[in-house]
Amino acid sequence: MSTQHKLRPESLMMSYGYKPELSEGAVKSPIFMTSTFVFKSAEEGKAFFELAYGLREKDEGEEPGLIYSRINNPDLEILENRLALWEQADDCAVFESGMSAITTVLLEFLSPGDVLLHSAPVYGGTDHFIHYFLKKIGVESVCFKAGMKKDEIIDKLEATGKADRLAMIYVETPANPTNTIIDLQMCREIADHYGTTDKHVYMAVDNTYMGPLWQHPLQHGADMVLYSATKYLGGHSDLIAGACTGSAEVIKRVKTLRTFLGNMASPHTGWLLMRSLETLKIRMEQQCRSAQEVARYLSTHPKIKSVYYLGLIPESSPAWKIYQRQYSAPGAMMSFEIDGGEKEAFRFLNGLRLMKLAVSLGSTESLVEHPATMTHAGVDPEHRREFGITESLVRISVGVEHHEDIIWDLKQALELV
Ligand SMILES: *Cc1c(COP(=O)(O)O)cnc(C)c1O
């Protein structure tokens, strides 16, 4: 066998970063349920702390030692190494929730007086943190929508009179729940427009909807990629977690703040995520294949007005070019407008027999919800209208059930409307 052969991430998810000989030969990593780690000597303890607190650089071949599970733990370290493979990133930091990953990054890279430029809509929790918490500590935010041109966004930034304080661009694409897409290369150009030799404008992308398989933001100019690992990465609706991947320099800063906020994931969550990553690719690919069948069915149904799915973007639209460049598949998230309003949407939701009426996404079971009254109930009604989150909108996360069974369920529930 050639030594040049590069193994793919899906082939490495069962073994990468784990040494069975350190754990009695166990084929799977045990769950290291321990708060602290015993040093072989006082000198070793001192050396480990010097690295952990950045008091000196690593010596050649030296590895950071295990100290205390708020700083590092084998289950988290192995998981982080595996997650970094999917993004071809230097490193990764895992968190106790997606919101922890997002807020830690925003807190680390923004200071009072800075300006944050963000796409809209963003996840409700992120929106709240930007508009309530960051505002309170003096970070101003400016938003832009899918379809806005680079010049229009720059004009909007300039209108604040503080464009020179732009410190970060935060993007969520595709947007939840309407699947509008944002051009990441354009965002990088805006960041660089305001960057100087001594100030880098950071760009963070929430890749929960399409990563780590179908969109690779680091390749389009992002500095960090954020995840709610609760969704596809976890994939079984049995855990809450988050992750951030990026360059060694970025992750070092993120992990340092994580150490002091204390919002790392637990060893048990790390272990569950490793279990999930073994099937990540086959789950996501199956979900995407089924979603294409489901979207096709919905798009021809007489009681459905429109279907928002990346696989249905018309080739003539400007979004098509972005889609072609940025995504390798249309994913497994879609939303649609039922003919009618809340009453019709609810009748449909209450009539489902296989799919579960619940928020969250990316799991093995299909999940269906009503954004206007559920995930996006907290969004200002005017913004809801602006972003197309209507009373008749329903969101589906397609799971791994047979697509004909999903379609059967949709068909029978639509008959009740
Ligand atoms: C769920 C979600 C989050 C928040 O993640 P939690 O794990 O629930 O904290 C952030 N962004 C997106 C796009 C999400 O779907």
XYZ file of C-alpha atoms and ligand atoms in Angstrom:
432
model
C 0.000 0.000 0.000
C 1.297 3.419 -0.907
C 2.334 5.511 2.063
C 1.036 8.541 0.134
C -2.567 7.399 0.490
C -4.595 10.001 2.379
C -7.408 8.515 4.411
C -10.786 10.242 4.272
C -12.443 11.603 7.438
C -15.200 8.942 7.383
C -12.509 6.230 7.431
C -10.784 7.791 10.413
C -13.816 8.419 12.659
C -13.454 5.011 14.333
C -9.798 5.334 15.277
C -8.166 8.736 14.803
C -6.394 10.163 17.828
C -7.095 7.181 20.099
C -4.432 4.709 21.270
C -5.982 1.403 22.497
C -2.761 0.473 24.324
C -3.297 3.379 26.724
C -6.745 1.984 27.666
C -6.282 -1.781 28.251
C -6.727 -2.452 24.520
C -10.347 -1.251 24.464
C -11.382 -0.762 20.822
C -13.452 2.284 21.771
C -12.263 5.153 23.886
C -13.576 4.765 27.450
C -15.457 7.685 28.980
C -12.829 9.384 31.131
C -15.138 10.364 33.974
C -12.492 12.111 36.026
C -12.153 15.691 37.196
C -8.383 15.683 37.654
C -5.266 13.825 36.435
C -2.334 12.528 38.501
C 1.102 13.938 37.622
C 4.053 11.523 37.579
C 6.204 14.149 39.302
C 6.073 17.754 40.461
C 8.309 18.686 37.515
C 5.788 17.187 35.103
C 2.938 19.114 36.758
C 4.925 22.329 36.421
C 5.686 21.656 32.742
C 2.000 20.920 31.977
C 0.888 24.182 33.591
C 3.523 26.215 31.774
C 2.034 25.066 28.455
C -1.596 25.320 29.562
C -1.157 28.926 30.678
C 1.028 29.883 27.734
C 3.998 30.740 29.987
C 6.375 29.273 27.394
C 6.270 27.733 23.900
C 6.155 23.943 23.377
C 9.517 22.192 23.135
C 10.135 20.032 20.069
C 7.866 16.952 20.263
C 6.300 18.041 23.556
C 2.553 17.443 23.932
C 0.304 19.322 26.369
C -0.327 17.030 29.348
C -3.634 16.261 31.034
C -4.295 18.461 34.072
C -7.952 18.978 34.962
C -11.108 18.262 32.939
C -12.090 21.948 32.618
C -8.823 22.449 30.675
C -8.561 19.139 28.818
C -9.891 15.581 28.868
C -9.118 12.655 26.527
C -12.714 12.315 25.272
C -12.787 15.989 24.283
C -9.311 16.009 22.786
C -9.930 12.962 20.579
C -13.288 14.381 19.518
C -11.712 17.761 18.688
C -9.042 16.112 16.565
C -11.703 14.196 14.661
C -13.930 17.227 14.104
C -10.960 19.214 12.773
C -10.461 16.544 10.073
C -13.849 17.222 8.473
C -13.050 20.920 8.057
C -9.343 20.449 7.281
C -8.855 22.863 10.180
C -5.804 23.028 12.456
C -7.844 22.603 15.596
C -11.250 22.565 17.240
C -12.826 23.404 20.611
C -15.969 21.660 21.845
C -18.544 23.226 24.136
C -21.503 22.287 26.297
C -23.884 23.819 23.704
C -23.949 25.529 20.332
C -24.776 28.787 22.119
C -21.670 28.384 24.297
C -19.485 28.043 21.207
C -21.102 31.093 19.558
C -21.061 33.373 22.615
C -17.488 32.433 23.541
C -16.272 33.372 20.053
C -18.213 36.665 20.072
C -16.866 37.558 23.521
C -13.280 36.689 22.614
C -13.114 38.628 19.340
C -15.271 41.685 20.158
C -14.589 44.516 22.618
C -16.741 47.458 23.777
C -16.851 50.079 21.000
C -16.471 47.493 18.224
C -18.954 46.960 15.415
C -20.279 43.518 14.448
C -21.695 42.987 10.960
C -24.044 40.005 10.739
C -26.321 38.301 8.257
C -30.036 38.215 9.098
C -31.944 36.244 10.083
C -29.678 34.341 12.483
C -30.557 31.659 15.033
C -32.863 33.123 17.717
C -30.383 32.618 20.557
C -27.626 34.316 18.573
C -29.957 37.160 17.659
C -30.822 37.686 21.318
C -27.169 37.656 22.412
C -26.222 40.225 19.752
C -29.149 42.572 20.384
C -29.368 42.365 24.181
C -26.058 41.269 25.669
C -23.515 42.642 23.175
C -25.467 45.897 22.937
C -25.363 46.220 26.725
C -21.555 45.969 26.727
C -21.235 48.558 23.951
C -20.851 46.400 20.840
C -22.939 47.849 18.023
C -24.383 45.568 15.339
C -25.323 46.116 11.712
C -27.228 43.472 9.746
C -27.534 42.562 6.081
C -29.888 40.243 4.211
C -29.307 37.600 1.548
C -29.315 39.234 -1.879
C -27.820 42.555 -0.734
C -24.837 43.597 -2.820
C -21.370 44.298 -1.436
C -21.695 48.061 -2.058
C -25.072 48.228 -0.322
C -23.660 46.467 2.737
C -20.626 48.762 2.847
C -22.928 51.814 2.548
C -25.006 50.550 5.471
C -21.852 50.063 7.555
C -20.524 53.517 6.654
C -23.837 55.079 7.692
C -23.078 54.145 11.316
C -20.026 56.446 11.215
C -18.069 53.678 12.949
C -17.157 51.404 10.052
C -13.488 51.615 11.051
C -14.456 49.790 14.272
C -15.676 46.739 12.326
C -14.113 43.788 14.181
C -16.086 40.794 12.981
C -18.506 39.524 10.352
C -20.853 36.798 11.562
C -22.737 34.756 8.962
C -25.365 32.055 9.033
C -25.959 30.435 5.662
C -28.375 29.007 4.641
C -30.611 31.087 6.883
C -33.054 29.366 9.169
C -35.929 28.769 8.339
C -36.175 30.086 4.775
C -32.907 28.721 3.301
C -31.756 32.010 1.761
C -27.996 31.883 1.089
C -25.155 34.337 1.662
C -22.016 34.679 -0.466
C -19.088 33.916 1.860
C -16.455 35.191 -0.578
C -18.208 38.552 -0.650
C -18.149 38.613 3.172
C -14.394 37.945 3.144
C -13.936 40.849 0.702
C -15.847 43.168 3.045
C -13.745 41.969 5.998
C -10.530 42.598 4.055
C -11.791 46.006 2.913
C -11.784 47.059 6.595
C -8.736 45.039 7.668
C -5.391 46.787 8.063
C -1.846 45.523 8.570
C -2.398 45.553 12.321
C -6.089 44.700 12.447
C -7.572 41.506 11.042
C -11.368 41.593 10.677
C -12.514 38.118 11.704
C -15.217 36.171 9.924
C -17.249 33.499 11.722
C -19.760 31.193 10.029
C -22.454 29.128 11.735
C -22.323 25.939 9.651
C -24.907 23.932 11.615
C -27.261 23.472 8.656
C -24.784 22.232 6.042
C -21.613 21.163 7.764
C -19.348 19.493 7.963
C -20.229 17.692 4.726
C -21.744 20.121 2.262
C -20.228 23.526 3.002
C -16.626 24.315 4.030
C -16.523 27.975 5.080
C -12.770 27.957 5.855
C -12.193 27.413 2.121
C -14.263 30.527 1.358
C -12.404 32.857 3.696
C -13.928 32.216 7.143
C -11.608 32.315 10.181
C -13.803 30.135 12.351
C -16.666 27.727 11.801
C -19.302 27.273 14.476
C -21.629 24.401 15.161
C -24.531 23.435 17.245
C -23.248 19.845 17.620
C -26.719 19.094 18.998
C -27.883 18.850 15.369
C -26.215 16.751 12.602
C -22.956 16.108 14.468
C -24.841 14.553 17.399
C -27.626 13.410 15.110
C -29.717 11.381 17.565
C -31.574 14.066 19.595
C -29.857 12.828 22.756
C -27.317 15.535 23.588
C -26.624 19.296 23.593
C -23.156 20.435 22.467
C -21.272 22.924 20.322
C -17.995 23.268 18.455
C -15.700 25.824 16.866
C -13.017 24.934 14.299
C -10.318 27.146 12.813
C -6.628 27.972 12.734
C -4.325 27.116 15.649
C -4.103 30.817 16.555
C -7.890 31.294 16.661
C -8.608 28.077 18.569
C -5.905 28.822 21.125
C -7.740 32.052 22.009
C -11.117 30.321 22.030
C -9.879 27.499 24.272
C -8.282 29.952 26.678
C -11.571 31.808 27.174
C -13.378 28.450 27.438
C -11.049 27.484 30.289
C -12.085 30.567 32.244
C -15.796 30.521 31.355
C -15.811 26.802 32.122
C -18.247 25.955 29.314
C -16.486 22.907 27.849
C -18.496 19.769 27.059
C -18.536 16.887 29.532
C -16.554 13.662 28.886
C -19.844 11.805 28.464
C -21.045 14.239 25.784
C -17.649 13.972 24.077
C -17.971 10.195 24.011
C -21.530 10.339 22.604
C -20.358 12.680 19.848
C -17.531 10.299 18.909
C -20.135 7.556 18.608
C -22.200 9.860 16.370
C -19.308 10.869 14.098
C -18.793 7.239 13.033
C -22.094 7.387 11.112
C -22.123 11.109 10.280
C -21.517 10.740 6.569
C -23.949 7.891 5.912
C -26.651 9.609 7.978
C -26.279 12.958 6.272
C -26.080 11.483 2.771
C -29.199 9.398 3.314
C -31.034 12.377 4.786
C -30.080 14.477 1.767
C -31.214 11.812 -0.735
C -34.580 11.501 1.022
C -34.936 15.287 1.291
C -34.651 15.621 -2.479
C -37.550 13.163 -2.923
C -39.599 14.931 -0.248
C -38.973 18.379 -1.781
C -39.964 17.083 -5.216
C -43.211 15.703 -3.797
C -44.061 18.885 -1.885
C -43.305 21.137 -4.853
C -46.099 19.489 -6.884
C -48.715 19.288 -4.109
C -51.785 21.481 -4.794
C -52.093 22.570 -1.123
C -48.531 23.868 -1.037
C -47.677 27.315 -2.354
C -43.883 27.301 -2.266
C -41.034 25.080 -1.108
C -37.742 26.593 0.091
C -34.993 24.053 -0.518
C -31.492 24.505 -1.933
C -32.220 21.748 -4.449
C -35.012 23.865 -5.925
C -33.063 27.107 -6.520
C -33.789 28.120 -10.145
C -30.695 28.175 -12.357
C -31.671 31.640 -13.541
C -31.518 33.206 -10.043
C -28.432 34.991 -8.638
C -28.486 32.529 -5.692
C -27.731 29.665 -8.091
C -24.165 30.899 -8.694
C -23.495 31.066 -4.947
C -25.053 27.641 -4.483
C -22.820 26.125 -7.175
C -19.662 27.588 -5.663
C -20.380 27.085 -1.979
C -22.350 23.843 -1.569
C -21.743 20.280 -2.683
C -25.314 19.080 -2.009
C -28.724 20.631 -1.220
C -28.884 19.296 2.357
C -31.844 17.923 4.276
C -33.550 21.065 5.636
C -36.538 22.636 3.916
C -39.558 24.773 4.617
C -42.792 25.274 2.753
C -45.860 27.506 2.678
C -49.114 25.705 3.123
C -52.173 27.214 1.398
C -53.824 29.125 4.282
C -52.476 30.382 7.609
C -51.784 29.226 11.152
C -55.010 27.188 11.316
C -54.137 25.123 8.222
C -50.493 24.753 9.290
C -51.571 23.497 12.726
C -54.107 21.055 11.281
C -51.321 19.608 9.146
C -48.857 19.431 12.074
C -51.391 17.803 14.380
C -52.170 15.205 11.717
C -48.620 13.848 11.312
C -48.262 10.220 12.359
C -44.622 9.324 11.693
C -42.712 12.610 11.850
C -42.297 14.273 15.225
C -43.648 17.743 16.004
C -40.569 19.230 17.685
C -37.953 21.929 17.246
C -34.259 21.079 16.625
C -32.965 19.434 13.466
C -30.427 17.101 11.915
C -31.531 14.032 13.828
C -32.272 10.496 12.668
C -36.013 11.094 13.109
C -37.732 13.672 10.903
C -38.715 16.766 12.866
C -41.386 19.254 11.840
C -42.241 22.628 13.387
C -43.985 25.991 12.877
C -41.284 28.717 12.938
C -43.614 31.727 13.441
C -45.012 30.389 16.736
C -42.120 28.165 17.828
C -38.413 28.679 16.933
C -38.943 32.264 15.775
C -41.723 33.316 18.190
C -39.310 35.768 19.837
C -38.438 37.568 16.588
C -39.942 41.046 16.161
C -43.156 40.557 14.042
C -41.921 43.160 11.550
C -38.645 41.266 11.086
C -40.581 38.005 10.802
C -42.519 39.484 7.873
C -39.358 40.902 6.316
C -37.616 37.506 6.442
C -40.632 35.603 5.118
C -41.455 33.780 8.345
C -45.199 33.677 7.741
C -48.095 31.994 9.589
C -48.283 29.404 6.823
C -44.594 28.418 6.941
C -43.658 24.916 8.118
C -40.065 23.665 8.549
C -38.957 20.059 8.063
C -35.713 18.370 9.020
C -35.671 15.134 7.042
C -34.436 12.111 8.992
C -33.324 8.625 7.960
C -36.776 7.041 7.571
C -37.614 5.656 4.107
C -38.618 8.579 1.912
C -41.820 6.829 0.794
C -42.911 6.606 4.440
C -42.170 10.302 4.964
C -44.150 11.162 1.843
C -47.019 8.909 2.987
C -47.120 10.831 6.276
C -47.064 14.228 4.548
C -49.782 13.151 2.128
C -52.172 11.891 4.815
C -51.623 14.969 7.003
C -52.160 17.314 4.046
C -55.454 15.539 3.294
C -56.712 16.733 6.704
C -56.175 20.387 5.760
C -29.616 24.932 17.400
C -28.809 25.990 16.760
C -27.954 26.806 17.522
C -27.851 26.710 19.032
O -27.290 25.501 19.435
P -27.590 24.799 20.865
O -26.824 23.514 20.752
O -29.069 24.608 20.966
O -27.077 25.703 21.913
C -27.187 27.741 16.839
N -27.265 27.890 15.506
C -28.080 27.138 14.747
C -28.133 27.345 13.273
C -28.893 26.164 15.343
O -29.713 25.434 14.592
